[in-house]
PDB file of N, CA and C in Angstrom:
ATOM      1  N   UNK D 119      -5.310  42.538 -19.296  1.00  0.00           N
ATOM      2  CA  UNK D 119      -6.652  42.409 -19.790  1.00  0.00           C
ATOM      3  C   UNK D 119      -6.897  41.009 -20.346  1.00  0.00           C
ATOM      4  N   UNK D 120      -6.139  40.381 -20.670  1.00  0.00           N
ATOM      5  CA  UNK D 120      -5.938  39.177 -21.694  1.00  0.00           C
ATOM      6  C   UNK D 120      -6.416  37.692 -20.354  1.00  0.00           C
ATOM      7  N   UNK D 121      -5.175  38.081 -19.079  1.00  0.00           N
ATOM      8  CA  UNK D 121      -5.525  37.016 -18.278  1.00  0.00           C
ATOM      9  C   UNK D 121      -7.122  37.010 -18.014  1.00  0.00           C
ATOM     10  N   UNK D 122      -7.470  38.439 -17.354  1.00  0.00           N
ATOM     11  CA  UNK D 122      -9.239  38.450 -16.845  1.00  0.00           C
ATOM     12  C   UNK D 122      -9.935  37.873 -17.991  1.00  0.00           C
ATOM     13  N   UNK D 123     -10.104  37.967 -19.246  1.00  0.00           N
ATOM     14  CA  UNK D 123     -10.671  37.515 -20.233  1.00  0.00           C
ATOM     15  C   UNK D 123     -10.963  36.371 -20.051  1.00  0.00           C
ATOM     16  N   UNK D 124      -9.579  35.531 -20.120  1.00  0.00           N
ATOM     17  CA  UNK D 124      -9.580  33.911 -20.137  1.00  0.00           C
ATOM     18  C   UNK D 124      -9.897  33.387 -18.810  1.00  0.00           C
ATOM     19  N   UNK D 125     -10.116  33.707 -18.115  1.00  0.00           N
ATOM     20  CA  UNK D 125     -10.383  33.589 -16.774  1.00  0.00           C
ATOM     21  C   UNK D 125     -11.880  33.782 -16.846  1.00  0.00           C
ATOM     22  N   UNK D 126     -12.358  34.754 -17.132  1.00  0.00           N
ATOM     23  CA  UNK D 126     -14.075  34.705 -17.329  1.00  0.00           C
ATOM     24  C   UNK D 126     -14.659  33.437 -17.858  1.00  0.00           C
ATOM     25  N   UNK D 127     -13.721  33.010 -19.221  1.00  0.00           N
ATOM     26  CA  UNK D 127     -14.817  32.384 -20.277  1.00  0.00           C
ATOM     27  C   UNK D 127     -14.264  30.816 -19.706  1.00  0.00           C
ATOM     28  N   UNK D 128     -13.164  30.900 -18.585  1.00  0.00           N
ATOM     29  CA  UNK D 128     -13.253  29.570 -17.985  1.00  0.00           C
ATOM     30  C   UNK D 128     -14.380  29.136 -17.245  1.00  0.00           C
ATOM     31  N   UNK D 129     -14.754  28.071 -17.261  1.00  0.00           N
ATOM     32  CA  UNK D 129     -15.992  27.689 -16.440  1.00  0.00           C
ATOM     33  C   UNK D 129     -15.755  26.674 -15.412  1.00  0.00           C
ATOM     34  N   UNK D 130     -16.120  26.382 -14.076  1.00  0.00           N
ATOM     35  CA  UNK D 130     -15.359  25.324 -13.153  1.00  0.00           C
ATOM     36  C   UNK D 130     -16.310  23.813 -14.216  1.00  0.00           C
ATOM     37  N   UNK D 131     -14.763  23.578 -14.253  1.00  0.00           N
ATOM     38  CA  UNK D 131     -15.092  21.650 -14.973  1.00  0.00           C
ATOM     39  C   UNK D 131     -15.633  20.501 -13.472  1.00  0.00           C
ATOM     40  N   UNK D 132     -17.129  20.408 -14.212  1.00  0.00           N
ATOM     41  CA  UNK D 132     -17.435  19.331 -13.571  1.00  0.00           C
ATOM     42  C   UNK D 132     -16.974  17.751 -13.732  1.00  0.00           C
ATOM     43  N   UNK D 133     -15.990  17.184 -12.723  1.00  0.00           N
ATOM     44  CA  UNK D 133     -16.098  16.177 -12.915  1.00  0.00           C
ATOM     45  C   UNK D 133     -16.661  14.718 -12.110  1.00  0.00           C
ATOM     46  N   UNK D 134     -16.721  14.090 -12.211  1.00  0.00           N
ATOM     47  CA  UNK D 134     -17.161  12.817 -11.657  1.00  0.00           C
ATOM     48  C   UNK D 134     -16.292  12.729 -10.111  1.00  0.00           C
ATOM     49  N   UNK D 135     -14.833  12.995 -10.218  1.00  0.00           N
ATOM     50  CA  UNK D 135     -14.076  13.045  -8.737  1.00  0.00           C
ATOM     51  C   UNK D 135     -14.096  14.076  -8.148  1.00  0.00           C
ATOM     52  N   UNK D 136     -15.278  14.458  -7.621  1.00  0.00           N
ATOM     53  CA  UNK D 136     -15.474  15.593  -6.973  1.00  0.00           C
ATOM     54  C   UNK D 136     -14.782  15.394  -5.713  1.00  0.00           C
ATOM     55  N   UNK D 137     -14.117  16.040  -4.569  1.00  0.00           N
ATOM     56  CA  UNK D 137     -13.708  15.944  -3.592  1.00  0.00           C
ATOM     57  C   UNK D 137     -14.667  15.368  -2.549  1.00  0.00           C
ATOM     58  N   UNK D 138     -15.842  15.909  -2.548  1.00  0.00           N
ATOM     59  CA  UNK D 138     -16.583  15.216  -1.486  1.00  0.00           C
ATOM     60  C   UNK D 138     -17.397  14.454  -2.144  1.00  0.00           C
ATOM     61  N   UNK D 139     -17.337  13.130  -2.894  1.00  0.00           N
ATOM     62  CA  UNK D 139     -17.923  12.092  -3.341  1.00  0.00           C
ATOM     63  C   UNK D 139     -16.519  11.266  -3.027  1.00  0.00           C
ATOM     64  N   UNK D 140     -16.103  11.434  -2.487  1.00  0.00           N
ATOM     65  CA  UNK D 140     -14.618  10.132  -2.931  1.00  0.00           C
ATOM     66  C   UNK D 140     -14.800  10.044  -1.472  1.00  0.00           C
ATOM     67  N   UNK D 141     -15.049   9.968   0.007  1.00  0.00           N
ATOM     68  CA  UNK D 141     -15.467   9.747   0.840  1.00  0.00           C
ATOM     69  C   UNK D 141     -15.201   7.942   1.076  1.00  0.00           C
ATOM     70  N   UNK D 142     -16.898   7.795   0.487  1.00  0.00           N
ATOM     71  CA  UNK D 142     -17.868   6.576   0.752  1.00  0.00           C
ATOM     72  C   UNK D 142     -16.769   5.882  -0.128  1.00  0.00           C
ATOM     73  N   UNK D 143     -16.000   6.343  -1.482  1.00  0.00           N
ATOM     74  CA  UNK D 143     -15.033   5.496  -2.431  1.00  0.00           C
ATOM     75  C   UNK D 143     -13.980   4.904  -1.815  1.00  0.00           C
ATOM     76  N   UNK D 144     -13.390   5.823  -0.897  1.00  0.00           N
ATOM     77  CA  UNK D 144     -12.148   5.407  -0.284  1.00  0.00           C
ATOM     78  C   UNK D 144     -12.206   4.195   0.727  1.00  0.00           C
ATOM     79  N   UNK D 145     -13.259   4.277   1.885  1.00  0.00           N
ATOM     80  CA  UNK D 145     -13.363   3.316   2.214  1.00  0.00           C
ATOM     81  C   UNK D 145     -13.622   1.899   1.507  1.00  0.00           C
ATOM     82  N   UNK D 146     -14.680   2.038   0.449  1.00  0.00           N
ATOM     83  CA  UNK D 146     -14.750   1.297   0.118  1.00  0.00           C
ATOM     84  C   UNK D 146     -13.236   0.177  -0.669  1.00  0.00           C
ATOM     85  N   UNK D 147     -12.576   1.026  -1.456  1.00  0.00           N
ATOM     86  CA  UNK D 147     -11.176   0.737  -2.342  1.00  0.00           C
ATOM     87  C   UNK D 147     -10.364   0.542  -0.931  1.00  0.00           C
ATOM     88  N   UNK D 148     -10.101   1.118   0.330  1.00  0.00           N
ATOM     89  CA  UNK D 148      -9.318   0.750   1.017  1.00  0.00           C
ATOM     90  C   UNK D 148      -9.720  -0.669   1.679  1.00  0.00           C
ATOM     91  N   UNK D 149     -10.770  -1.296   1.834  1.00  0.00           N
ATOM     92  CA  UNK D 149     -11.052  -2.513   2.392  1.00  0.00           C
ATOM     93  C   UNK D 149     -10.286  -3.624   1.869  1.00  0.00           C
ATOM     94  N   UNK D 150      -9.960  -3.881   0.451  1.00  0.00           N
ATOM     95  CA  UNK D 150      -9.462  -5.094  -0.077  1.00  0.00           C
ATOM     96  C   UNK D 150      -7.349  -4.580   0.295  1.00  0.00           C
ATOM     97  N   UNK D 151      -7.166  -3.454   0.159  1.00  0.00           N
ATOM     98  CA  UNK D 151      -5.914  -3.231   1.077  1.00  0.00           C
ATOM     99  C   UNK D 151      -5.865  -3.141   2.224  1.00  0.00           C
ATOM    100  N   UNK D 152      -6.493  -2.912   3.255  1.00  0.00           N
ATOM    101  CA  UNK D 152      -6.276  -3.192   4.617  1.00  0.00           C
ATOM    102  C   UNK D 152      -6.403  -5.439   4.686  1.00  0.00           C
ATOM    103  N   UNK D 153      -7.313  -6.083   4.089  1.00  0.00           N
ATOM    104  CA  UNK D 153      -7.706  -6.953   4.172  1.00  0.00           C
ATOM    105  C   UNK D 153      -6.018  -7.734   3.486  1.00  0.00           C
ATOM    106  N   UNK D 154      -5.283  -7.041   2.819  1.00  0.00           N
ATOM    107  CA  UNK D 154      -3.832  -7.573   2.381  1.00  0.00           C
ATOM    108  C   UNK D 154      -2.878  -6.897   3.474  1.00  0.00           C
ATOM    109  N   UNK D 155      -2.922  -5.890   4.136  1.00  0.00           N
ATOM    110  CA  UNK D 155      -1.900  -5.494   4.753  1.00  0.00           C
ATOM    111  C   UNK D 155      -2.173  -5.753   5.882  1.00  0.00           C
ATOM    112  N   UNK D 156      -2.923  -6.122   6.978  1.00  0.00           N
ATOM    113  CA  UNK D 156      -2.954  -6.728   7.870  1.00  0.00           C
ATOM    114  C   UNK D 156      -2.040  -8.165   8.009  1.00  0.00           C
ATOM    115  N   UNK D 157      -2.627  -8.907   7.026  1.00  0.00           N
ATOM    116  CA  UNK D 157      -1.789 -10.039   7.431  1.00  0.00           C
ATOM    117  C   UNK D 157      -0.517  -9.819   7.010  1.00  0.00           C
ATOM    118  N   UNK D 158       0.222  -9.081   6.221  1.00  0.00           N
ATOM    119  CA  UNK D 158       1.224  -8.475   5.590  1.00  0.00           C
ATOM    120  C   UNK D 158       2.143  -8.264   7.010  1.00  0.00           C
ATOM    121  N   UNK D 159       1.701  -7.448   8.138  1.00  0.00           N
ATOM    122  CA  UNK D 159       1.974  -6.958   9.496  1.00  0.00           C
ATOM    123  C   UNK D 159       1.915  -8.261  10.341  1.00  0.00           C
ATOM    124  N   UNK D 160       1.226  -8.929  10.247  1.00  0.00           N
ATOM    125  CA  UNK D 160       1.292 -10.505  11.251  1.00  0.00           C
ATOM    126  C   UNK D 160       2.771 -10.858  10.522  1.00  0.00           C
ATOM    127  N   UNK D 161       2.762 -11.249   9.496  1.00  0.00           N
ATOM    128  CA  UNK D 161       4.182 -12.275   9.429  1.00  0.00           C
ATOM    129  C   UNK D 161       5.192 -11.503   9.519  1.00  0.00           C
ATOM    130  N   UNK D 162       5.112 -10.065   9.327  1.00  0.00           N
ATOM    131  CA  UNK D 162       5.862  -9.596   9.234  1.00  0.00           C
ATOM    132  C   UNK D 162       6.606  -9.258  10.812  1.00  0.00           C
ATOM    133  N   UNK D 163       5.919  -9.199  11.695  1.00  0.00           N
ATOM    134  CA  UNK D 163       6.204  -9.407  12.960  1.00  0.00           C
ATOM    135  C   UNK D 163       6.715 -10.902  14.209  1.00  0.00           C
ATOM    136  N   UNK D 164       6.221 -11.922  13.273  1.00  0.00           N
ATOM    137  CA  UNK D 164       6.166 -13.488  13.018  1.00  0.00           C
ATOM    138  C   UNK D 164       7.445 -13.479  13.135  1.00  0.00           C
ATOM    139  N   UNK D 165       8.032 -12.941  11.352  1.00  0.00           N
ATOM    140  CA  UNK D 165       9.197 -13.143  11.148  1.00  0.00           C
ATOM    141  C   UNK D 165      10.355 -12.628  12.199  1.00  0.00           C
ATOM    142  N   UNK D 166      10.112 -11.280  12.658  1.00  0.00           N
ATOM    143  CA  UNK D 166      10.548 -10.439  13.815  1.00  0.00           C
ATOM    144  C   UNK D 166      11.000 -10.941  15.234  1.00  0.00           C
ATOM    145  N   UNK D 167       9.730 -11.919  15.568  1.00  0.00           N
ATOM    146  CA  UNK D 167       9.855 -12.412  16.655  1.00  0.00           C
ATOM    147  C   UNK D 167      10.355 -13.184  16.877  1.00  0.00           C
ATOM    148  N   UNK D 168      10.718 -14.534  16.017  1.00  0.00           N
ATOM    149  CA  UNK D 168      10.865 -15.685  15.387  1.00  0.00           C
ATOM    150  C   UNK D 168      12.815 -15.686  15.889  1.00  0.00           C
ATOM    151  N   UNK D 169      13.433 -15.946  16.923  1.00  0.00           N
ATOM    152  CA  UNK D 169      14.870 -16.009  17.222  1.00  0.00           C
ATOM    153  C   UNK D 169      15.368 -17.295  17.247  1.00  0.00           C
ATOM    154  N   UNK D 170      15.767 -17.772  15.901  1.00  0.00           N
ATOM    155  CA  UNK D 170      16.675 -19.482  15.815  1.00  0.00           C
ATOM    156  C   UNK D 170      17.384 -18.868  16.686  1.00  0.00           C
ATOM    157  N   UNK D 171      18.089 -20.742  17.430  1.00  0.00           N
ATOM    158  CA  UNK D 171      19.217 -20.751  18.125  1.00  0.00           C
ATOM    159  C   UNK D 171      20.345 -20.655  17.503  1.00  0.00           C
ATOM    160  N   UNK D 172      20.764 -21.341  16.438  1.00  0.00           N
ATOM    161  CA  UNK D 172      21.433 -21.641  15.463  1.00  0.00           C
ATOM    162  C   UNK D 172      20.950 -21.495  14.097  1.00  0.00           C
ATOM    163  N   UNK D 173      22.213 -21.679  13.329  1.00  0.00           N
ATOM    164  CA  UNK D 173      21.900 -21.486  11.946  1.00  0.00           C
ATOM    165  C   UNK D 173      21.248 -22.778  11.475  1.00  0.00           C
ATOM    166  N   UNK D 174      21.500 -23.706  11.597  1.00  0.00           N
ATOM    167  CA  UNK D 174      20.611 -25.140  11.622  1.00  0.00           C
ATOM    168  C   UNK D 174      19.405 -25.082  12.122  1.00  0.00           C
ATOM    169  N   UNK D 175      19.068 -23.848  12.871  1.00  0.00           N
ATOM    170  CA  UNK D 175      17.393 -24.804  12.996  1.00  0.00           C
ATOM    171  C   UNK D 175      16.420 -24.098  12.478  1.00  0.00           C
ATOM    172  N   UNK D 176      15.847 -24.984  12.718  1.00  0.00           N
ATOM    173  CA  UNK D 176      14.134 -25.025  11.211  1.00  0.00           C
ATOM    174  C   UNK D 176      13.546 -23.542  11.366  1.00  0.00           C
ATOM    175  N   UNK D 177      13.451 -22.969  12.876  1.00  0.00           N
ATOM    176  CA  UNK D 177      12.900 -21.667  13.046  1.00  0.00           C
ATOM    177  C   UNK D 177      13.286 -20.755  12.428  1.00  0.00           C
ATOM    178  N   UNK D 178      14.618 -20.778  11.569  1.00  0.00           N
ATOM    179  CA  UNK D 178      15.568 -20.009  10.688  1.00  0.00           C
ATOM    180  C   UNK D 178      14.417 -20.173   9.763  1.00  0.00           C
ATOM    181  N   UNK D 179      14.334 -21.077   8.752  1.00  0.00           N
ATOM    182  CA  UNK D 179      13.225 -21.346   7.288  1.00  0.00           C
ATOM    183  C   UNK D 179      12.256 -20.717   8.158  1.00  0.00           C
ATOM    184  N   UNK D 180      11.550 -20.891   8.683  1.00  0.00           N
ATOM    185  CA  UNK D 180       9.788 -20.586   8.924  1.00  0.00           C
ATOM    186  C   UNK D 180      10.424 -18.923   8.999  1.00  0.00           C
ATOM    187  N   UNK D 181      11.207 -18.356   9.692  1.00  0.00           N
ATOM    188  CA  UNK D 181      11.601 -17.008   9.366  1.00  0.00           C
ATOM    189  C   UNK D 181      11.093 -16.367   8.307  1.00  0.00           C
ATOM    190  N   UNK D 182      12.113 -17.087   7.394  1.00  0.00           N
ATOM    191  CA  UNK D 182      12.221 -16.480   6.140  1.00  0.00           C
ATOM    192  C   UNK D 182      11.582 -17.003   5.189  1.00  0.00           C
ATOM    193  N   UNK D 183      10.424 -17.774   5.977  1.00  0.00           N
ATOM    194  CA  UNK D 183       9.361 -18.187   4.988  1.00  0.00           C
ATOM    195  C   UNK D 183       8.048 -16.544   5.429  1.00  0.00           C
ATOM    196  N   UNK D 184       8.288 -16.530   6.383  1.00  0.00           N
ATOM    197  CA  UNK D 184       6.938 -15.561   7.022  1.00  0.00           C
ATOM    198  C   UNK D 184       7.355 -13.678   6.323  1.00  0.00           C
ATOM    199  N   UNK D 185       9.132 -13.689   6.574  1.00  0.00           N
ATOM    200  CA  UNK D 185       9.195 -12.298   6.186  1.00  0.00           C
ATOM    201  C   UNK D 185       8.975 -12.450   3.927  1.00  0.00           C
ATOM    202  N   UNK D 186       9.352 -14.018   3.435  1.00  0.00           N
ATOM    203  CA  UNK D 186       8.964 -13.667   1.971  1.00  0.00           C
ATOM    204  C   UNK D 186       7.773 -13.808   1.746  1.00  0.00           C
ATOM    205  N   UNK D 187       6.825 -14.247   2.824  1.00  0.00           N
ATOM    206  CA  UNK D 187       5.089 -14.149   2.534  1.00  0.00           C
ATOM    207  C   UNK D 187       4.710 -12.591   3.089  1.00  0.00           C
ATOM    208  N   UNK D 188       5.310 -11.641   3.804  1.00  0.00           N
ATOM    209  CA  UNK D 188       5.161 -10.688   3.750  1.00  0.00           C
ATOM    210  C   UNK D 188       5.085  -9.720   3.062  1.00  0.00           C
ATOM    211  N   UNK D 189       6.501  -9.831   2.071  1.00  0.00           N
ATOM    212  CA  UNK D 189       7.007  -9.192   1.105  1.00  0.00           C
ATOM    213  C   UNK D 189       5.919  -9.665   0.193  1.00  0.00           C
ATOM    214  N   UNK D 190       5.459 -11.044  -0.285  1.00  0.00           N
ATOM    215  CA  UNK D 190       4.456 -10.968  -1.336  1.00  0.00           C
ATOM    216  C   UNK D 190       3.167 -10.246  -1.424  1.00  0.00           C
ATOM    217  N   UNK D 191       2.488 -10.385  -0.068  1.00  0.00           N
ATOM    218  CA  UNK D 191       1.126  -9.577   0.743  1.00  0.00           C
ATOM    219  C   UNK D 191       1.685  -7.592  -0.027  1.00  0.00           C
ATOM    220  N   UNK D 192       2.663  -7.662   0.931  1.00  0.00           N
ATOM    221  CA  UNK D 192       2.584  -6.246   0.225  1.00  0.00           C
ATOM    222  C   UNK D 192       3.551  -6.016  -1.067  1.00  0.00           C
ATOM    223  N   UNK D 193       3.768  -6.890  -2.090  1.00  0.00           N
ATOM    224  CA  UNK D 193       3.788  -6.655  -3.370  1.00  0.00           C
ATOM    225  C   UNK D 193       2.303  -6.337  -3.830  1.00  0.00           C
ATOM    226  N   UNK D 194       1.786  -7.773  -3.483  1.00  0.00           N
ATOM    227  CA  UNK D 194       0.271  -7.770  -4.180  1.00  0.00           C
ATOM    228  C   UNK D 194      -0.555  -6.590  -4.049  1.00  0.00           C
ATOM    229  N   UNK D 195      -0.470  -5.906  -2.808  1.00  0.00           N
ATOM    230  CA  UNK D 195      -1.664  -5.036  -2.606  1.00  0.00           C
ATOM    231  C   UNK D 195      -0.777  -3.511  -3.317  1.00  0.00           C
ATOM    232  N   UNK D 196       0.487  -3.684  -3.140  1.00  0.00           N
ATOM    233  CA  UNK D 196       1.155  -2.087  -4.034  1.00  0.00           C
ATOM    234  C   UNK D 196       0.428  -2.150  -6.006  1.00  0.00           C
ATOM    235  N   UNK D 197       0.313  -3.438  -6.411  1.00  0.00           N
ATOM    236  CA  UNK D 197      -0.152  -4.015  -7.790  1.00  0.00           C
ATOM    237  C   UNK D 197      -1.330  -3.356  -7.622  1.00  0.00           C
ATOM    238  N   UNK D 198      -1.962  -3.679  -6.819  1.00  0.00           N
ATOM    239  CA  UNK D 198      -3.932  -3.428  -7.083  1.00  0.00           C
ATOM    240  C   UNK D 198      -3.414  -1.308  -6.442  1.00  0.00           C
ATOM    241  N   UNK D 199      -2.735  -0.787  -5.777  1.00  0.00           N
ATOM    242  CA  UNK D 199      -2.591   0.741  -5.481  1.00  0.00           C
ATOM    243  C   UNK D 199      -2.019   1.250  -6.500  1.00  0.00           C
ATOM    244  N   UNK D 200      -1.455   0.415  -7.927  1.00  0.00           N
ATOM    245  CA  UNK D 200      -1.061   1.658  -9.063  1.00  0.00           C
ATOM    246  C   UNK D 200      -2.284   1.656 -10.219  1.00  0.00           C
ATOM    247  N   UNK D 201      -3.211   0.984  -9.791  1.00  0.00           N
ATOM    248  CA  UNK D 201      -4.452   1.131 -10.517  1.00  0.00           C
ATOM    249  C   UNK D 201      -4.763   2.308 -10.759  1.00  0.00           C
ATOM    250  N   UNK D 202      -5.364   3.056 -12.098  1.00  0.00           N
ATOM    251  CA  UNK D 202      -5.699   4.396 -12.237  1.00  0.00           C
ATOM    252  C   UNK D 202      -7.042   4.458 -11.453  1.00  0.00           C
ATOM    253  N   UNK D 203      -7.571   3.633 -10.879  1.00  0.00           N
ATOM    254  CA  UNK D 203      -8.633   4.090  -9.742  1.00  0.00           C
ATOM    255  C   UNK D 203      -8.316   4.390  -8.527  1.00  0.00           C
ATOM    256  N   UNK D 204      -7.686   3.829  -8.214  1.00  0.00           N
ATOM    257  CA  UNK D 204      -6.604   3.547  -6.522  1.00  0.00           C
ATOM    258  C   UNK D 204      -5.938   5.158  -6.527  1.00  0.00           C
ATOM    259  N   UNK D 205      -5.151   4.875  -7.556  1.00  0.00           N
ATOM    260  CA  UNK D 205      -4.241   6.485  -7.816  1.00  0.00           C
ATOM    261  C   UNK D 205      -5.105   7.535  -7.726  1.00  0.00           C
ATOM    262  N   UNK D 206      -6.251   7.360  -8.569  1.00  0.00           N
ATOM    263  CA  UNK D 206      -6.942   9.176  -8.358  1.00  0.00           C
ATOM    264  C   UNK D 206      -7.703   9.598  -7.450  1.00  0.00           C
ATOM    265  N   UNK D 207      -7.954   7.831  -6.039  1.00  0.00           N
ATOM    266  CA  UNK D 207      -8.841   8.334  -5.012  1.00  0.00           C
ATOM    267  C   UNK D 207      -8.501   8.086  -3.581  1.00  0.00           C
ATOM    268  N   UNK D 208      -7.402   7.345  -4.031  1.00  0.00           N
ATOM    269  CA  UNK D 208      -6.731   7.180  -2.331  1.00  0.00           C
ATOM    270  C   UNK D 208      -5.515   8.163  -2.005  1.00  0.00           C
ATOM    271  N   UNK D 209      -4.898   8.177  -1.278  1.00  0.00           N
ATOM    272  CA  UNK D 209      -4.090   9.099  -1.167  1.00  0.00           C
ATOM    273  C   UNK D 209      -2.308   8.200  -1.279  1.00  0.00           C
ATOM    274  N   UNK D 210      -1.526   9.393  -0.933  1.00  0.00           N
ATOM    275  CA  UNK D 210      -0.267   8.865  -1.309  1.00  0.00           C
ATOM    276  C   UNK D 210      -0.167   7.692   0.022  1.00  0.00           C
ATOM    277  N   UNK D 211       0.011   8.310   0.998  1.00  0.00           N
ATOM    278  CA  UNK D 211      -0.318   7.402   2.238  1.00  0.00           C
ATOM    279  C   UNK D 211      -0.088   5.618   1.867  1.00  0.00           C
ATOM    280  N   UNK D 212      -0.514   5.390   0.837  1.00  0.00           N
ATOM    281  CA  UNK D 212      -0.911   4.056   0.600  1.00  0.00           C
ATOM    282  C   UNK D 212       0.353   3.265   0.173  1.00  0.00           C
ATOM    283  N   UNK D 213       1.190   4.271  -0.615  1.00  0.00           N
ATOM    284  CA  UNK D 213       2.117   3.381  -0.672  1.00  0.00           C
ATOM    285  C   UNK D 213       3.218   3.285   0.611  1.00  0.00           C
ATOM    286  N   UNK D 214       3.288   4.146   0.921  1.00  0.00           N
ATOM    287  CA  UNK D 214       4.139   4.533   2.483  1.00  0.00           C
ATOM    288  C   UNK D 214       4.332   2.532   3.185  1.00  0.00           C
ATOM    289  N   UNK D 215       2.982   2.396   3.523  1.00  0.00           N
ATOM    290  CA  UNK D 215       2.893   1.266   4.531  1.00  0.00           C
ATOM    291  C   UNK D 215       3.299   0.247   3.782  1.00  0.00           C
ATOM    292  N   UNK D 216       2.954   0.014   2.633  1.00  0.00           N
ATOM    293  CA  UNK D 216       3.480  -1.299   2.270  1.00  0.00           C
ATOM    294  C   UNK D 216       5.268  -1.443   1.999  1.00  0.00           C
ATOM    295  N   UNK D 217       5.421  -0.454   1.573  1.00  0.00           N
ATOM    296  CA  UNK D 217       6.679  -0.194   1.468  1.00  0.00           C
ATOM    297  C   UNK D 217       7.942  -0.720   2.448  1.00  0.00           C
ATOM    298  N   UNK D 218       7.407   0.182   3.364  1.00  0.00           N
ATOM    299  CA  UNK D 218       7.910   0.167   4.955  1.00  0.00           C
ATOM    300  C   UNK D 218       7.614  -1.243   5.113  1.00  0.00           C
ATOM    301  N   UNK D 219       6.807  -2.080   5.010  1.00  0.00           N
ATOM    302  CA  UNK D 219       6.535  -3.236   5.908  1.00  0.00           C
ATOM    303  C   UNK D 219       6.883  -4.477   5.360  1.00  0.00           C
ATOM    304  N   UNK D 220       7.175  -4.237   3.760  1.00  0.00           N
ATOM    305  CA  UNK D 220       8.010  -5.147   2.480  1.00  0.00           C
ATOM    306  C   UNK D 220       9.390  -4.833   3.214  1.00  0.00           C
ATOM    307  N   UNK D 221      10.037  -3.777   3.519  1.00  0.00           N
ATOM    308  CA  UNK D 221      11.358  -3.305   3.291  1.00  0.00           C
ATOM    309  C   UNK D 221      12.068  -4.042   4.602  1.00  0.00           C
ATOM    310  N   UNK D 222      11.266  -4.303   5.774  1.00  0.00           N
ATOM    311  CA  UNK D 222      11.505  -4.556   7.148  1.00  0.00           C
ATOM    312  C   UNK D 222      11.323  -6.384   6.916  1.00  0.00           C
ATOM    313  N   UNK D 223      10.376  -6.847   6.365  1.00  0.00           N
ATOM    314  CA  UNK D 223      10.368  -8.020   6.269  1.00  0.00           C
ATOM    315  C   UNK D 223      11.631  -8.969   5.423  1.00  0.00           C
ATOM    316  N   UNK D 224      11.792  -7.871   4.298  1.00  0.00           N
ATOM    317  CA  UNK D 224      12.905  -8.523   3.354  1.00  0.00           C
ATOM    318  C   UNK D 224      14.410  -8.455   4.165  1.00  0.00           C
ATOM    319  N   UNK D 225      14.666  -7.545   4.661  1.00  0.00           N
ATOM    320  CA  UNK D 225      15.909  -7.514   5.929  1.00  0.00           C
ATOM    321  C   UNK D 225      15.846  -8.194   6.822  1.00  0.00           C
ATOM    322  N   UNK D 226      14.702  -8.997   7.212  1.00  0.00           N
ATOM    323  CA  UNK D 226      14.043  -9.506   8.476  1.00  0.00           C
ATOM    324  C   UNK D 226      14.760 -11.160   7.710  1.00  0.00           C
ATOM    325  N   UNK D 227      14.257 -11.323   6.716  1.00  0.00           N
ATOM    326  CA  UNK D 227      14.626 -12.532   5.817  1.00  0.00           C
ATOM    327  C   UNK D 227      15.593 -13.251   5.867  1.00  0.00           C
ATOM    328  N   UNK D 228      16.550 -11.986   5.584  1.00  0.00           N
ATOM    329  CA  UNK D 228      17.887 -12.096   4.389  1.00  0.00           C
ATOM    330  C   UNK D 228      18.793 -12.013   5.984  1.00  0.00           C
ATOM    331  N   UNK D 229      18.931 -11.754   7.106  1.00  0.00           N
ATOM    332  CA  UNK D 229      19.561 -11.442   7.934  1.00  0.00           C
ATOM    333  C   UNK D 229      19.069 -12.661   9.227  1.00  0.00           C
ATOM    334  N   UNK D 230      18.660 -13.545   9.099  1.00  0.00           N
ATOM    335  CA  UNK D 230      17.719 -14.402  10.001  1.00  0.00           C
ATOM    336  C   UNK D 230      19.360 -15.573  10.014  1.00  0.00           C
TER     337      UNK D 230
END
């Protein structure tokens, strides 16, 4: 009897993050991260492609110049995704990619 009670005199809480208002939000909050993780994916593939002959040559640095400008791209944009706005309207998803594409670049680096 006690649960039905409290259950009545609950009322659904309106809040501001309604499920279908976060829509038009997401795109919007995802634009300035796609606009970092794109190029995040260029060097990071840069770096990838990028085969010195030797340990002496310069294509070695530009390497591991492209996979640590990668790694920064997606530091920066994981900084602006632990925002308490980012967190309560984008999905987990978000950190996945940068992750993955920091983690491949920094091996990409360190192994050149």
């Amino acid at each position: 009897m006690g649960s039905y009670r409290d259950a009545r005199l609950r009322l659904p809480r309106e809040d501001i993050d309604l499920p279908e208002d976060r829509g038009c939000l997401r795109w919007v909050l995802g634009i300035p991260l796609v606009v970092l993780y794109v190029p995040a994916v260029f060097s990071c593939y840069l770096a990838l492609a990028m085969r010195p002959a030797s340990p002496y040559d310069r294509l070695r640095d530009d390497a591991r110049f492209m996979g640590g400008f990668s790694v920064f791209l997606c530091l920066l944009g994981l900084l602006i995704t632990i925002t308490p706005l980012y967190r309560r309207t984008m999905g987990r998803w978000w950190f996945a990619a940068p992750v993955l594409i920091a983690t491949t670049a920094y091996f990409r680096a360190r192994t050149v």
